[in-house]
Each structure stands twice: as C-alpha cells, then as structure tokens.
Amino acid sequence: APGSTARVTIDFYEVTSYNVIGELAGRTDDNVVMAGSHLDSVPEGPGINDNGSGSAALLELAQQMSKSRPENTVRLAWWGAEELGLIGSTEWVGQRTPEELDDIALYLNFDMIGSPNYFFGVYDADESSFPAPVVVPEGSEDIETTFEEFYTLLGEPYDDSEFSGRSDYQAFIESGIPSGGLFTGAEVVKTEEQQAIWGGIAGESFDQCYHQECDTIDNLDMHALEVNSDAVAYAVFTYAASTEAVNGVVGRRVPGRFLVPAPAGPEYTFAGPLGGDEHDHGHDHGPGVAE
C-alpha cells in the first residue's frame, strides 16, 4: 500500500566452481573434437544421474583413449556451474578467440544418460520432431545420424530429444559449432506408448529424483548407462578419426571392419514428425561383422 515499507531478507553465499579440461593431442591440432558434461549438481542432492552419469562416461572414455593417438585432437570438458545457468560452458566459450572457436570441429554433450525410467534420446538436429529455439549449425545432422546408427546397430529403439537450450551445448550452437548429444529424460512423464517401447513405468517421470536428494547411486538404470557409455565412445572415436561428414575436413578411415546400418528412425512418441526424416545412409567400416 502507498506509504508502507517492505523488508526482504536474502540468504547469500559464494560458490567457487571450476571447469576441468583434458586434451589428447592428435595428428592435427586445428580440428578439435570436443565432448562435455557438467560436473556440478544442484544443492538439494548429490546428482548421480544429473550429472554423474555423463561425467563418469567421459572419464571412462578418457582412460580408454589415454594411450591412443587420434587423427584429430580430442578435448573433454567437465563443466562447472551448469546448474546455476550454464555458467561454466558459457564463460569458457566466451573466452575463446574466433580462431580457437574455428578450430572446434564439433561438440558432443552428455547430460543425464542413465535415467532410471529412461528413453534413449538423441538431440534433434534435423528438427523432425521439435523446432529448435536457435539455428542448428550445419553439420549437426551428421552427429544425430551417428548416434542413431549406433542405436540401430545394437537394436535399441531411440527417439528425438529437443535442442531446448537446457544444457551446455547452448553456447556452442550459438557460436555456430555443430553439436549433438544424448539424453535419457528428466521431469517429463513417461507415456504408455513409451513404456511399451523402453519398459519402465508409465505415469512416472523419466527421473523421479530429478534435482532431489534421492538422486543417489541407486537412481540409475545400468542398462541405459552402459549402452550410452558405449555410444559416447563410438561417437568420439568415430570423429577422432574423421570429421569430414560434419565440417568437410578429411581425416582417415574410421577403424573397424563392419558396416554400420542406416538409422532405423526415431519412434516419434513426443511430438510426431514435423517433416521427413532424411537420415538414409550408413557409414561403411568395411566388410565383416560388427562386434
């Protein structure tokens, strides 16, 4: 009311957060394959799925790649302060020179890849289910295709996941860097159709403990985490050999002697196709059988 006085008490605290960056030098140093996951959690809980799952997959990848010499330099990032507004990744991208950003061939993001009531989601670069809030950089569709090929190779159904701007890829796509990644669901409720495809419990969210105290080591589906950890490795090893399909930079032949199948196609359980799914090719790894 006019003439009244309001007093507001605010609890204030300071937090120091860090980005952790690891780099494996390749034969080329100006064509960098980058992958990231955020290392922090919300204050309410330990954040084992959000995002210990993505962080652990990248750590395992780093250990497995440590003695290899890729064609392209591989840079892994564990971001700080994601939960406070994508601060770590946004600050890091903002501190890069235009030349340093040009050296980044692509960015892969892994945030919540082991949700207990999961679906297998791939960021929808071709916008066949979800219109993106920003222009999706050219080359991102090949990243989507690469993950879809891997799921098809394993016989795992997958679906589109929205480029919503809710994770650390945002600063990269805003800088025009081709991007993609995986997501197994957060607070959205699983439908009966999705239960029939991926199992789990319809009527419950993909992660009942999203941003809660119960996001502990028990808040994971180990099948989802294992499949997606392999998908992380597959994509990074693929692009560590060659990013030609993304940015036109010729590398070397992707290792392995098998034919990766063309994507089977998303399940379209969220929004339905908005346009044709134009993924119609597989990557030829030579003759033989996939193992």
Short mmCIF file of C-alpha atoms in Angstrom, two decimals:
data_model
loop_
_atom_site.label_atom_id
_atom_site.label_comp_id
_atom_site.label_asym_id
_atom_site.label_seq_id
_atom_site.Cartn_x
_atom_site.Cartn_y
_atom_site.Cartn_z
CA ALA A 1 0.00 0.00 0.00
CA PRO A 2 1.16 3.60 -0.55
CA GLY A 3 3.43 4.72 2.30
CA SER A 4 4.21 1.22 3.55
CA THR A 5 7.69 -0.29 3.87
CA ALA A 6 8.66 -3.80 2.81
CA ARG A 7 11.75 -5.56 4.14
CA VAL A 8 13.23 -8.56 2.33
CA THR A 9 15.84 -10.90 3.80
CA ILE A 10 18.05 -12.75 1.33
CA ASP A 11 20.41 -15.62 2.12
CA PHE A 12 23.60 -15.07 0.14
CA TYR A 13 26.52 -17.41 -0.34
CA GLU A 14 29.51 -17.57 -2.65
CA VAL A 15 30.48 -20.65 -4.63
CA THR A 16 33.73 -21.20 -6.49
CA SER A 17 33.39 -23.55 -9.42
CA TYR A 18 35.84 -24.85 -11.99
CA ASN A 19 35.85 -26.29 -15.47
CA VAL A 20 38.11 -29.33 -15.88
CA ILE A 21 39.53 -29.65 -19.39
CA GLY A 22 41.54 -32.60 -20.67
CA GLU A 23 43.06 -32.82 -24.13
CA LEU A 24 44.54 -35.70 -26.11
CA ALA A 25 46.75 -34.39 -28.89
CA GLY A 26 46.01 -35.67 -32.36
CA ARG A 27 47.97 -35.61 -35.57
CA THR A 28 46.17 -32.35 -36.33
CA ASP A 29 45.81 -29.58 -33.76
CA ASP A 30 43.41 -27.32 -35.63
CA ASN A 31 40.47 -29.74 -35.93
CA VAL A 32 39.30 -30.47 -32.41
CA VAL A 33 36.60 -32.98 -31.45
CA MET A 34 35.07 -31.80 -28.20
CA ALA A 35 32.77 -33.58 -25.73
CA GLY A 36 31.45 -32.31 -22.42
CA SER A 37 29.28 -33.00 -19.41
CA HIS A 38 28.58 -30.90 -16.35
CA LEU A 39 30.30 -31.86 -13.13
CA ASP A 40 28.15 -29.98 -10.64
CA SER A 41 24.81 -30.91 -9.08
CA VAL A 42 22.03 -28.88 -7.50
CA PRO A 43 22.46 -28.14 -3.77
CA GLU A 44 19.46 -30.35 -2.97
CA GLY A 45 21.12 -33.62 -3.94
CA PRO A 46 24.30 -35.50 -4.92
CA GLY A 47 23.39 -35.53 -8.62
CA ILE A 48 24.42 -39.06 -9.56
CA ASN A 49 22.27 -39.20 -12.68
CA ASP A 50 22.33 -35.42 -13.14
CA ASN A 51 25.11 -35.44 -13.99
CA GLY A 52 27.41 -38.06 -12.57
CA SER A 53 26.23 -40.32 -15.39
CA GLY A 54 27.60 -38.17 -18.21
CA SER A 55 30.72 -37.20 -16.25
CA ALA A 56 31.56 -40.84 -15.49
CA ALA A 57 31.12 -41.86 -19.12
CA LEU A 58 33.59 -39.17 -20.21
CA LEU A 59 36.07 -40.19 -17.51
CA GLU A 60 35.95 -43.81 -18.65
CA LEU A 61 36.42 -42.64 -22.24
CA ALA A 62 39.47 -40.60 -21.21
CA GLN A 63 41.02 -43.62 -19.54
CA GLN A 64 40.38 -45.86 -22.54
CA MET A 65 41.75 -43.31 -25.03
CA SER A 66 44.78 -42.28 -23.00
CA LYS A 67 47.29 -44.40 -24.93
CA SER A 68 45.86 -43.78 -28.39
CA ARG A 69 46.97 -41.23 -30.97
CA PRO A 70 43.89 -39.97 -32.81
CA GLU A 71 43.89 -38.17 -36.13
CA ASN A 72 42.01 -35.20 -34.64
CA THR A 73 42.73 -33.70 -31.26
CA VAL A 74 40.15 -34.77 -28.66
CA ARG A 75 39.18 -32.33 -25.91
CA LEU A 76 36.99 -33.42 -23.00
CA ALA A 77 35.32 -30.92 -20.68
CA TRP A 78 33.70 -31.36 -17.29
CA TRP A 79 31.77 -28.14 -16.82
CA GLY A 80 31.27 -26.27 -13.58
CA ALA A 81 28.21 -24.25 -12.54
CA GLU A 82 25.86 -25.69 -15.15
CA GLU A 83 23.03 -25.81 -12.64
CA LEU A 84 23.49 -22.09 -11.93
CA GLY A 85 22.75 -21.15 -15.53
CA LEU A 86 25.22 -22.89 -17.86
CA ILE A 87 27.91 -20.61 -16.47
CA GLY A 88 30.97 -22.81 -16.88
CA SER A 89 30.50 -23.67 -20.53
CA THR A 90 29.21 -20.21 -21.46
CA GLU A 91 32.20 -18.48 -19.85
CA TRP A 92 34.65 -20.89 -21.47
CA VAL A 93 33.22 -20.38 -24.95
CA GLY A 94 33.07 -16.63 -24.40
CA GLN A 95 36.76 -16.52 -23.50
CA ARG A 96 37.87 -18.22 -26.73
CA THR A 97 39.20 -16.24 -29.67
CA PRO A 98 37.45 -16.57 -33.04
CA GLU A 99 40.41 -18.65 -34.24
CA GLU A 100 40.11 -21.02 -31.27
CA LEU A 101 36.39 -21.46 -31.90
CA ASP A 102 37.06 -22.14 -35.57
CA ASP A 103 39.35 -24.99 -34.54
CA ILE A 104 36.46 -26.81 -32.81
CA ALA A 105 35.03 -29.21 -35.40
CA LEU A 106 32.06 -30.25 -33.26
CA TYR A 107 30.75 -30.51 -29.72
CA LEU A 108 29.05 -33.52 -28.10
CA ASN A 109 27.02 -33.08 -24.91
CA PHE A 110 26.17 -35.79 -22.36
CA ASP A 111 23.79 -34.71 -19.61
CA MET A 112 21.67 -37.34 -17.80
CA ILE A 113 22.38 -40.52 -19.77
CA GLY A 114 21.28 -43.13 -17.21
CA SER A 115 17.79 -42.08 -16.06
CA PRO A 116 16.05 -44.85 -14.08
CA ASN A 117 12.83 -44.64 -16.14
CA TYR A 118 14.76 -43.88 -19.33
CA PHE A 119 14.20 -43.45 -23.00
CA PHE A 120 17.09 -43.22 -25.45
CA GLY A 121 17.08 -39.65 -26.76
CA VAL A 122 19.24 -38.04 -29.45
CA TYR A 123 19.30 -34.27 -29.88
CA ASP A 124 17.01 -33.48 -32.80
CA ALA A 125 19.36 -31.64 -35.17
CA ASP A 126 17.15 -32.10 -38.24
CA GLU A 127 14.11 -30.84 -36.26
CA SER A 128 11.98 -33.74 -37.42
CA SER A 129 10.11 -33.69 -34.08
CA PHE A 130 11.00 -30.44 -32.32
CA PRO A 131 11.63 -26.97 -33.75
CA ALA A 132 14.90 -25.69 -32.28
CA PRO A 133 14.98 -22.34 -30.42
CA VAL A 134 18.11 -21.34 -32.34
CA VAL A 135 19.55 -22.09 -35.75
CA VAL A 136 21.12 -25.55 -35.57
CA PRO A 137 24.62 -25.31 -37.11
CA GLU A 138 25.27 -27.12 -40.36
CA GLY A 139 26.90 -30.49 -39.74
CA SER A 140 24.85 -31.25 -36.64
CA GLU A 141 22.59 -33.64 -38.56
CA ASP A 142 25.51 -35.99 -39.16
CA ILE A 143 26.09 -36.13 -35.41
CA GLU A 144 22.45 -37.10 -34.91
CA THR A 145 22.87 -39.76 -37.61
CA THR A 146 25.98 -41.18 -35.94
CA PHE A 147 24.18 -41.80 -32.65
CA GLU A 148 21.13 -43.18 -34.44
CA GLU A 149 23.31 -45.60 -36.39
CA PHE A 150 24.82 -46.86 -33.14
CA TYR A 151 21.42 -47.49 -31.55
CA THR A 152 20.28 -49.24 -34.72
CA LEU A 153 23.42 -51.41 -34.69
CA LEU A 154 22.55 -52.51 -31.15
CA GLY A 155 18.83 -52.92 -31.90
CA GLU A 156 17.90 -50.27 -29.35
CA PRO A 157 14.90 -48.02 -30.13
CA TYR A 158 15.53 -44.29 -29.86
CA ASP A 159 13.66 -41.00 -30.14
CA ASP A 160 14.30 -37.35 -30.81
CA SER A 161 15.22 -35.07 -27.92
CA GLU A 162 14.68 -31.34 -28.15
CA PHE A 163 17.50 -28.84 -28.56
CA SER A 164 15.89 -26.91 -25.70
CA GLY A 165 18.88 -24.85 -24.57
CA ARG A 166 18.81 -26.53 -21.16
CA SER A 167 22.36 -27.86 -21.21
CA ASP A 168 25.94 -26.96 -22.04
CA TYR A 169 25.65 -27.30 -25.81
CA GLN A 170 23.85 -23.94 -25.91
CA ALA A 171 26.93 -21.73 -26.09
CA PHE A 172 28.41 -23.93 -28.80
CA ILE A 173 25.41 -23.89 -31.12
CA GLU A 174 25.07 -20.14 -30.59
CA SER A 175 28.68 -19.88 -31.81
CA GLY A 176 27.86 -21.88 -34.93
CA ILE A 177 29.66 -25.08 -33.84
CA PRO A 178 27.98 -28.33 -34.99
CA SER A 179 26.61 -30.06 -31.91
CA GLY A 180 24.74 -33.13 -30.73
CA GLY A 181 24.35 -35.44 -27.78
CA LEU A 182 22.31 -37.85 -25.72
CA PHE A 183 19.61 -37.53 -23.06
CA THR A 184 17.51 -40.11 -21.19
CA GLY A 185 14.86 -37.84 -19.69
CA ALA A 186 14.25 -35.73 -16.60
CA GLU A 187 10.93 -34.47 -15.17
CA VAL A 188 8.67 -35.31 -18.15
CA VAL A 189 6.24 -38.16 -17.51
CA LYS A 190 6.63 -41.39 -19.49
CA THR A 191 3.61 -42.38 -21.56
CA GLU A 192 2.14 -45.83 -22.02
CA GLU A 193 3.46 -45.84 -25.58
CA GLN A 194 6.96 -45.12 -24.30
CA GLN A 195 6.62 -47.81 -21.64
CA ALA A 196 5.80 -50.32 -24.38
CA ILE A 197 8.98 -49.34 -26.24
CA TRP A 198 11.54 -48.89 -23.46
CA GLY A 199 9.92 -50.55 -20.45
CA GLY A 200 9.81 -48.72 -17.16
CA ILE A 201 6.71 -47.20 -15.58
CA ALA A 202 4.15 -45.12 -17.44
CA GLY A 203 2.75 -42.20 -15.46
CA GLU A 204 6.05 -41.53 -13.71
CA SER A 205 8.73 -39.12 -14.84
CA PHE A 206 11.84 -40.38 -16.58
CA ASP A 207 13.76 -39.44 -13.43
CA GLN A 208 11.63 -39.33 -10.28
CA CYS A 209 14.62 -37.94 -8.36
CA TYR A 210 15.46 -35.15 -10.77
CA HIS A 211 17.03 -32.28 -8.75
CA GLN A 212 16.21 -34.04 -5.48
CA GLU A 213 18.05 -35.56 -2.54
CA CYS A 214 17.30 -39.08 -3.79
CA ASP A 215 19.47 -38.68 -6.92
CA THR A 216 21.94 -41.16 -5.44
CA ILE A 217 23.85 -44.13 -6.82
CA ASP A 218 20.56 -46.07 -6.71
CA ASN A 219 18.96 -43.58 -9.12
CA LEU A 220 20.32 -45.12 -12.32
CA ASP A 221 19.31 -47.65 -14.93
CA MET A 222 22.52 -49.56 -15.55
CA HIS A 223 21.43 -50.81 -18.98
CA ALA A 224 20.83 -47.27 -20.17
CA LEU A 225 24.15 -46.11 -18.71
CA GLU A 226 26.08 -48.98 -20.30
CA VAL A 227 24.52 -48.52 -23.75
CA ASN A 228 25.03 -44.77 -23.67
CA SER A 229 28.60 -45.01 -22.39
CA ASP A 230 29.33 -47.16 -25.44
CA ALA A 231 27.51 -44.62 -27.64
CA VAL A 232 29.71 -41.85 -26.22
CA ALA A 233 32.84 -43.84 -27.05
CA TYR A 234 31.58 -44.76 -30.52
CA ALA A 235 30.87 -41.17 -31.48
CA VAL A 236 34.11 -39.73 -30.10
CA PHE A 237 36.28 -42.46 -31.67
CA THR A 238 34.45 -42.00 -34.98
CA TYR A 239 35.04 -38.27 -35.11
CA ALA A 240 38.54 -38.57 -33.69
CA ALA A 241 39.32 -40.38 -36.94
CA SER A 242 37.43 -38.09 -39.32
CA THR A 243 35.04 -35.15 -39.18
CA GLU A 244 34.66 -34.98 -42.97
CA ALA A 245 30.89 -35.55 -42.85
CA VAL A 246 30.48 -32.71 -40.33
CA ASN A 247 32.83 -29.96 -41.49
CA GLY A 248 34.48 -31.29 -44.64
CA VAL A 249 37.90 -31.84 -43.05
CA VAL A 250 39.26 -35.11 -44.42
CA GLY A 251 40.73 -37.41 -41.80
CA ARG A 252 41.47 -41.10 -42.01
CA ARG A 253 39.26 -44.11 -42.36
CA VAL A 254 37.23 -44.93 -39.23
CA PRO A 255 38.72 -48.10 -37.66
CA GLY A 256 36.79 -51.35 -37.77
CA ARG A 257 35.67 -53.84 -40.37
CA PHE A 258 31.89 -53.80 -40.36
CA LEU A 259 29.00 -51.99 -41.98
CA VAL A 260 27.11 -49.67 -39.69
CA PRO A 261 23.42 -49.77 -40.66
CA ALA A 262 21.35 -46.79 -41.68
CA PRO A 263 19.28 -45.37 -38.80
CA ALA A 264 16.06 -47.23 -38.16
CA GLY A 265 14.24 -43.96 -37.48
CA PRO A 266 13.03 -42.32 -34.26
CA GLU A 267 9.91 -43.54 -32.50
CA TYR A 268 8.18 -40.13 -32.68
CA THR A 269 6.49 -40.56 -29.30
CA PHE A 270 6.78 -36.92 -28.25
CA ALA A 271 5.60 -34.55 -30.95
CA GLY A 272 5.25 -36.65 -34.07
CA PRO A 273 7.30 -35.96 -37.17
CA LEU A 274 7.24 -32.36 -38.33
CA GLY A 275 8.97 -33.27 -41.55
CA GLY A 276 10.66 -36.10 -43.34
CA ASP A 277 13.45 -37.92 -41.59
CA GLU A 278 16.20 -37.67 -44.16
CA HIS A 279 18.72 -39.95 -42.47
CA ASP A 280 19.17 -42.62 -45.13
CA HIS A 281 22.82 -43.61 -45.03
CA GLY A 282 25.14 -45.79 -43.02
CA HIS A 283 28.87 -45.41 -42.52
CA ASP A 284 30.93 -48.09 -44.27
CA HIS A 285 33.53 -49.54 -41.92
CA GLY A 286 34.47 -52.21 -44.45
CA PRO A 287 33.30 -55.81 -44.86
CA GLY A 288 32.71 -58.14 -41.95
CA VAL A 289 30.55 -58.47 -38.87
CA ALA A 290 30.10 -55.89 -36.16
CA GLU A 291 31.25 -56.95 -32.73
#
